[in-house]
mmCIF file with all atom_site columns, C-alpha atoms in Angstrom:
data_model
loop_
_atom_site.group_PDB
_atom_site.id
_atom_site.type_symbol
_atom_site.label_atom_id
_atom_site.label_alt_id
_atom_site.label_comp_id
_atom_site.label_asym_id
_atom_site.label_entity_id
_atom_site.label_seq_id
_atom_site.pdbx_PDB_ins_code
_atom_site.Cartn_x
_atom_site.Cartn_y
_atom_site.Cartn_z
_atom_site.occupancy
_atom_site.B_iso_or_equiv
_atom_site.pdbx_formal_charge
_atom_site.auth_seq_id
_atom_site.auth_comp_id
_atom_site.auth_asym_id
_atom_site.auth_atom_id
_atom_site.pdbx_PDB_model_num
ATOM 1   C CA . UNK A 1 1   ? 13.654  11.011  -7.884  1.00 87.00 ? 1   UNK A CA 1
ATOM 2   C CA . UNK A 1 2   ? 11.360  9.359   -5.366  1.00 96.00 ? 2   UNK A CA 1
ATOM 3   C CA . UNK A 1 3   ? 12.318  6.189   -3.569  1.00 97.00 ? 3   UNK A CA 1
ATOM 4   C CA . UNK A 1 4   ? 9.927   3.854   -1.781  1.00 98.00 ? 4   UNK A CA 1
ATOM 5   C CA . UNK A 1 5   ? 11.108  1.051   0.463   1.00 97.00 ? 5   UNK A CA 1
ATOM 6   C CA . UNK A 1 6   ? 8.593   -1.389  1.926   1.00 97.00 ? 6   UNK A CA 1
ATOM 7   C CA . UNK A 1 7   ? 9.092   -3.482  5.013   1.00 97.00 ? 7   UNK A CA 1
ATOM 8   C CA . UNK A 1 8   ? 7.041   -5.571  7.409   1.00 97.00 ? 8   UNK A CA 1
ATOM 9   C CA . UNK A 1 9   ? 5.995   -8.485  5.239   1.00 97.00 ? 9   UNK A CA 1
ATOM 10  C CA . UNK A 1 10  ? 5.831   -11.774 7.091   1.00 98.00 ? 10  UNK A CA 1
ATOM 11  C CA . UNK A 1 11  ? 4.123   -15.107 7.579   1.00 98.00 ? 11  UNK A CA 1
ATOM 12  C CA . UNK A 1 12  ? 1.011   -14.717 9.723   1.00 98.00 ? 12  UNK A CA 1
ATOM 13  C CA . UNK A 1 13  ? -1.875  -16.958 10.736  1.00 98.00 ? 13  UNK A CA 1
ATOM 14  C CA . UNK A 1 14  ? -5.385  -16.392 9.438   1.00 98.00 ? 14  UNK A CA 1
ATOM 15  C CA . UNK A 1 15  ? -7.202  -13.910 11.630  1.00 98.00 ? 15  UNK A CA 1
ATOM 16  C CA . UNK A 1 16  ? -3.996  -12.175 12.585  1.00 98.00 ? 16  UNK A CA 1
ATOM 17  C CA . UNK A 1 17  ? -2.719  -8.678  11.928  1.00 98.00 ? 17  UNK A CA 1
ATOM 18  C CA . UNK A 1 18  ? 0.290   -7.121  10.274  1.00 98.00 ? 18  UNK A CA 1
ATOM 19  C CA . UNK A 1 19  ? 1.488   -3.596  9.591   1.00 98.00 ? 19  UNK A CA 1
ATOM 20  C CA . UNK A 1 20  ? 3.453   -2.786  6.479   1.00 98.00 ? 20  UNK A CA 1
ATOM 21  C CA . UNK A 1 21  ? 5.651   0.286   6.261   1.00 98.00 ? 21  UNK A CA 1
ATOM 22  C CA . UNK A 1 22  ? 6.882   2.279   3.285   1.00 98.00 ? 22  UNK A CA 1
ATOM 23  C CA . UNK A 1 23  ? 9.644   4.818   3.791   1.00 98.00 ? 23  UNK A CA 1
ATOM 24  C CA . UNK A 1 24  ? 9.466   7.661   1.275   1.00 97.00 ? 24  UNK A CA 1
ATOM 25  C CA . UNK A 1 25  ? 12.526  9.661   0.277   1.00 97.00 ? 25  UNK A CA 1
ATOM 26  C CA . UNK A 1 26  ? 13.745  11.886  -2.534  1.00 97.00 ? 26  UNK A CA 1
ATOM 27  C CA . UNK A 1 27  ? 11.550  14.535  -4.145  1.00 95.00 ? 27  UNK A CA 1
ATOM 28  C CA . UNK A 1 28  ? 8.731   14.104  -1.651  1.00 92.00 ? 28  UNK A CA 1
ATOM 29  C CA . UNK A 1 29  ? 7.068   17.403  -2.500  1.00 93.00 ? 29  UNK A CA 1
ATOM 30  C CA . UNK A 1 30  ? 6.234   16.126  -5.963  1.00 94.00 ? 30  UNK A CA 1
ATOM 31  C CA . UNK A 1 31  ? 4.035   13.421  -4.443  1.00 96.00 ? 31  UNK A CA 1
ATOM 32  C CA . UNK A 1 32  ? 0.331   14.078  -3.912  1.00 97.00 ? 32  UNK A CA 1
ATOM 33  C CA . UNK A 1 33  ? -0.980  10.573  -3.407  1.00 98.00 ? 33  UNK A CA 1
ATOM 34  C CA . UNK A 1 34  ? 0.205   7.198   -2.233  1.00 98.00 ? 34  UNK A CA 1
ATOM 35  C CA . UNK A 1 35  ? -1.218  3.728   -2.395  1.00 98.00 ? 35  UNK A CA 1
ATOM 36  C CA . UNK A 1 36  ? -0.826  0.062   -1.671  1.00 98.00 ? 36  UNK A CA 1
ATOM 37  C CA . UNK A 1 37  ? -1.143  -2.636  -4.313  1.00 98.00 ? 37  UNK A CA 1
ATOM 38  C CA . UNK A 1 38  ? -0.776  -6.379  -4.207  1.00 98.00 ? 38  UNK A CA 1
ATOM 39  C CA . UNK A 1 39  ? -0.193  -9.237  -6.592  1.00 98.00 ? 39  UNK A CA 1
ATOM 40  C CA . UNK A 1 40  ? -1.056  -12.799 -5.709  1.00 97.00 ? 40  UNK A CA 1
ATOM 41  C CA . UNK A 1 41  ? 0.315   -15.765 -7.678  1.00 92.00 ? 41  UNK A CA 1
ATOM 42  C CA . UNK A 1 42  ? -1.538  -16.135 -10.965 1.00 94.00 ? 42  UNK A CA 1
ATOM 43  C CA . UNK A 1 43  ? -3.494  -12.911 -10.489 1.00 96.00 ? 43  UNK A CA 1
ATOM 44  C CA . UNK A 1 44  ? -3.266  -9.401  -11.845 1.00 96.00 ? 44  UNK A CA 1
ATOM 45  C CA . UNK A 1 45  ? -1.925  -6.671  -9.639  1.00 97.00 ? 45  UNK A CA 1
ATOM 46  C CA . UNK A 1 46  ? -4.714  -5.221  -7.532  1.00 97.00 ? 46  UNK A CA 1
ATOM 47  C CA . UNK A 1 47  ? -4.895  -1.717  -6.109  1.00 98.00 ? 47  UNK A CA 1
ATOM 48  C CA . UNK A 1 48  ? -6.229  -2.072  -2.580  1.00 98.00 ? 48  UNK A CA 1
ATOM 49  C CA . UNK A 1 49  ? -5.784  1.297   -0.883  1.00 98.00 ? 49  UNK A CA 1
ATOM 50  C CA . UNK A 1 50  ? -5.066  4.899   -1.775  1.00 98.00 ? 50  UNK A CA 1
ATOM 51  C CA . UNK A 1 51  ? -4.571  8.137   0.111   1.00 98.00 ? 51  UNK A CA 1
ATOM 52  C CA . UNK A 1 52  ? -4.024  11.722  -0.980  1.00 97.00 ? 52  UNK A CA 1
ATOM 53  C CA . UNK A 1 53  ? -1.675  13.948  0.973   1.00 94.00 ? 53  UNK A CA 1
ATOM 54  C CA . UNK A 1 54  ? -4.815  15.842  1.974   1.00 94.00 ? 54  UNK A CA 1
ATOM 55  C CA . UNK A 1 55  ? -6.131  12.778  3.768   1.00 95.00 ? 55  UNK A CA 1
ATOM 56  C CA . UNK A 1 56  ? -8.736  11.440  1.370   1.00 97.00 ? 56  UNK A CA 1
ATOM 57  C CA . UNK A 1 57  ? -8.700  7.633   1.361   1.00 98.00 ? 57  UNK A CA 1
ATOM 58  C CA . UNK A 1 58  ? -10.312 4.876   -0.634  1.00 98.00 ? 58  UNK A CA 1
ATOM 59  C CA . UNK A 1 59  ? -10.221 1.085   -0.458  1.00 98.00 ? 59  UNK A CA 1
ATOM 60  C CA . UNK A 1 60  ? -10.938 -1.866  -2.674  1.00 98.00 ? 60  UNK A CA 1
ATOM 61  C CA . UNK A 1 61  ? -13.941 -3.952  -1.647  1.00 98.00 ? 61  UNK A CA 1
ATOM 62  C CA . UNK A 1 62  ? -11.643 -6.890  -0.973  1.00 97.00 ? 62  UNK A CA 1
ATOM 63  C CA . UNK A 1 63  ? -9.982  -5.114  1.957   1.00 98.00 ? 63  UNK A CA 1
ATOM 64  C CA . UNK A 1 64  ? -12.521 -2.503  3.021   1.00 98.00 ? 64  UNK A CA 1
ATOM 65  C CA . UNK A 1 65  ? -13.124 -2.605  6.747   1.00 98.00 ? 65  UNK A CA 1
ATOM 66  C CA . UNK A 1 66  ? -10.010 -4.680  7.381   1.00 98.00 ? 66  UNK A CA 1
ATOM 67  C CA . UNK A 1 67  ? -7.102  -2.594  6.061   1.00 98.00 ? 67  UNK A CA 1
ATOM 68  C CA . UNK A 1 68  ? -6.197  1.004   6.823   1.00 98.00 ? 68  UNK A CA 1
ATOM 69  C CA . UNK A 1 69  ? -3.767  3.224   4.942   1.00 98.00 ? 69  UNK A CA 1
ATOM 70  C CA . UNK A 1 70  ? -2.132  6.104   6.768   1.00 98.00 ? 70  UNK A CA 1
ATOM 71  C CA . UNK A 1 71  ? 0.774   8.496   6.386   1.00 96.00 ? 71  UNK A CA 1
ATOM 72  C CA . UNK A 1 72  ? 3.074   9.877   9.040   1.00 95.00 ? 72  UNK A CA 1
ATOM 73  C CA . UNK A 1 73  ? 4.430   13.144  7.675   1.00 92.00 ? 73  UNK A CA 1
ATOM 74  C CA . UNK A 1 74  ? 7.114   13.442  10.334  1.00 94.00 ? 74  UNK A CA 1
ATOM 75  C CA . UNK A 1 75  ? 8.432   9.953   9.659   1.00 96.00 ? 75  UNK A CA 1
ATOM 76  C CA . UNK A 1 76  ? 7.778   10.172  5.905   1.00 95.00 ? 76  UNK A CA 1
ATOM 77  C CA . UNK A 1 77  ? 6.288   6.724   6.101   1.00 97.00 ? 77  UNK A CA 1
ATOM 78  C CA . UNK A 1 78  ? 3.179   5.214   4.545   1.00 97.00 ? 78  UNK A CA 1
ATOM 79  C CA . UNK A 1 79  ? 1.566   2.452   6.572   1.00 98.00 ? 79  UNK A CA 1
ATOM 80  C CA . UNK A 1 80  ? -0.865  -0.307  5.781   1.00 98.00 ? 80  UNK A CA 1
ATOM 81  C CA . UNK A 1 81  ? -2.511  -1.772  8.845   1.00 98.00 ? 81  UNK A CA 1
ATOM 82  C CA . UNK A 1 82  ? -3.874  -5.186  7.956   1.00 98.00 ? 82  UNK A CA 1
ATOM 83  C CA . UNK A 1 83  ? -6.356  -6.847  10.303  1.00 98.00 ? 83  UNK A CA 1
ATOM 84  C CA . UNK A 1 84  ? -8.354  -10.091 10.189  1.00 98.00 ? 84  UNK A CA 1
ATOM 85  C CA . UNK A 1 85  ? -6.075  -11.468 7.521   1.00 98.00 ? 85  UNK A CA 1
ATOM 86  C CA . UNK A 1 86  ? -7.133  -14.487 5.504   1.00 97.00 ? 86  UNK A CA 1
ATOM 87  C CA . UNK A 1 87  ? -5.259  -16.740 3.062   1.00 97.00 ? 87  UNK A CA 1
ATOM 88  C CA . UNK A 1 88  ? -6.662  -14.774 0.113   1.00 97.00 ? 88  UNK A CA 1
ATOM 89  C CA . UNK A 1 89  ? -4.568  -11.830 1.301   1.00 98.00 ? 89  UNK A CA 1
ATOM 90  C CA . UNK A 1 90  ? -1.384  -13.733 0.483   1.00 98.00 ? 90  UNK A CA 1
ATOM 91  C CA . UNK A 1 91  ? 0.502   -11.667 -2.078  1.00 98.00 ? 91  UNK A CA 1
ATOM 92  C CA . UNK A 1 92  ? 3.456   -9.439  -2.740  1.00 98.00 ? 92  UNK A CA 1
ATOM 93  C CA . UNK A 1 93  ? 2.503   -5.990  -1.488  1.00 98.00 ? 93  UNK A CA 1
ATOM 94  C CA . UNK A 1 94  ? 3.788   -2.871  -3.202  1.00 98.00 ? 94  UNK A CA 1
ATOM 95  C CA . UNK A 1 95  ? 3.888   0.697   -2.026  1.00 98.00 ? 95  UNK A CA 1
ATOM 96  C CA . UNK A 1 96  ? 3.325   3.330   -4.703  1.00 98.00 ? 96  UNK A CA 1
ATOM 97  C CA . UNK A 1 97  ? 3.181   7.111   -5.076  1.00 98.00 ? 97  UNK A CA 1
ATOM 98  C CA . UNK A 1 98  ? 2.134   9.563   -7.738  1.00 97.00 ? 98  UNK A CA 1
ATOM 99  C CA . UNK A 1 99  ? 1.803   13.226  -8.587  1.00 96.00 ? 99  UNK A CA 1
ATOM 100 C CA . UNK A 1 100 ? -1.897  13.019  -9.420  1.00 95.00 ? 100 UNK A CA 1
ATOM 101 C CA . UNK A 1 101 ? -4.651  12.656  -6.833  1.00 95.00 ? 101 UNK A CA 1
ATOM 102 C CA . UNK A 1 102 ? -7.006  11.050  -9.342  1.00 95.00 ? 102 UNK A CA 1
ATOM 103 C CA . UNK A 1 103 ? -7.878  7.364   -9.697  1.00 96.00 ? 103 UNK A CA 1
ATOM 104 C CA . UNK A 1 104 ? -6.347  6.197   -6.448  1.00 96.00 ? 104 UNK A CA 1
ATOM 105 C CA . UNK A 1 105 ? -7.268  2.563   -7.099  1.00 97.00 ? 105 UNK A CA 1
ATOM 106 C CA . UNK A 1 106 ? -5.792  2.460   -10.579 1.00 96.00 ? 106 UNK A CA 1
ATOM 107 C CA . UNK A 1 107 ? -2.397  1.083   -11.577 1.00 95.00 ? 107 UNK A CA 1
ATOM 108 C CA . UNK A 1 108 ? -1.336  4.510   -12.833 1.00 95.00 ? 108 UNK A CA 1
ATOM 109 C CA . UNK A 1 109 ? 1.299   5.405   -10.257 1.00 97.00 ? 109 UNK A CA 1
ATOM 110 C CA . UNK A 1 110 ? 4.625   7.076   -10.950 1.00 97.00 ? 110 UNK A CA 1
ATOM 111 C CA . UNK A 1 111 ? 6.823   5.430   -8.343  1.00 98.00 ? 111 UNK A CA 1
ATOM 112 C CA . UNK A 1 112 ? 6.931   1.923   -6.932  1.00 98.00 ? 112 UNK A CA 1
ATOM 113 C CA . UNK A 1 113 ? 8.634   0.098   -4.123  1.00 98.00 ? 113 UNK A CA 1
ATOM 114 C CA . UNK A 1 114 ? 10.306  -3.267  -4.486  1.00 97.00 ? 114 UNK A CA 1
ATOM 115 C CA . UNK A 1 115 ? 7.518   -5.217  -2.824  1.00 97.00 ? 115 UNK A CA 1
ATOM 116 C CA . UNK A 1 116 ? 7.272   -7.219  0.370   1.00 98.00 ? 116 UNK A CA 1
ATOM 117 C CA . UNK A 1 117 ? 5.852   -10.723 0.739   1.00 98.00 ? 117 UNK A CA 1
ATOM 118 C CA . UNK A 1 118 ? 2.840   -11.335 2.953   1.00 98.00 ? 118 UNK A CA 1
ATOM 119 C CA . UNK A 1 119 ? 1.820   -14.935 3.494   1.00 98.00 ? 119 UNK A CA 1
ATOM 120 C CA . UNK A 1 120 ? -1.284  -15.865 5.474   1.00 98.00 ? 120 UNK A CA 1
ATOM 121 C CA . UNK A 1 121 ? -1.559  -19.462 6.595   1.00 97.00 ? 121 UNK A CA 1
ATOM 122 C CA . UNK A 1 122 ? -4.855  -21.255 7.158   1.00 92.00 ? 122 UNK A CA 1
#
């Protein structure tokens, strides 16, 4: 069992910043990659960031240069630093983890958090 619990979602003004956190617990050693995904109203879920436990990262074009995924091994927490937010970033954000290190921007993850709402006002 792997449990993921997101936190940090909030209402923020356009141009602002926010950091999301995802606490990982359970069978952590079975996890080799983690990611962040989001789903805006009326849209399909979008993979926006991925990171292997070895430190390889990748980002969707929609967030590249603005968002940063990181992992604190001591705290067992995945972070998503979100800068220069715009209204198009409004969505429910999900933390995810998987055993594979392949296809980091796919929807093929094994474990999912409950989601946290991020709303960016104009």
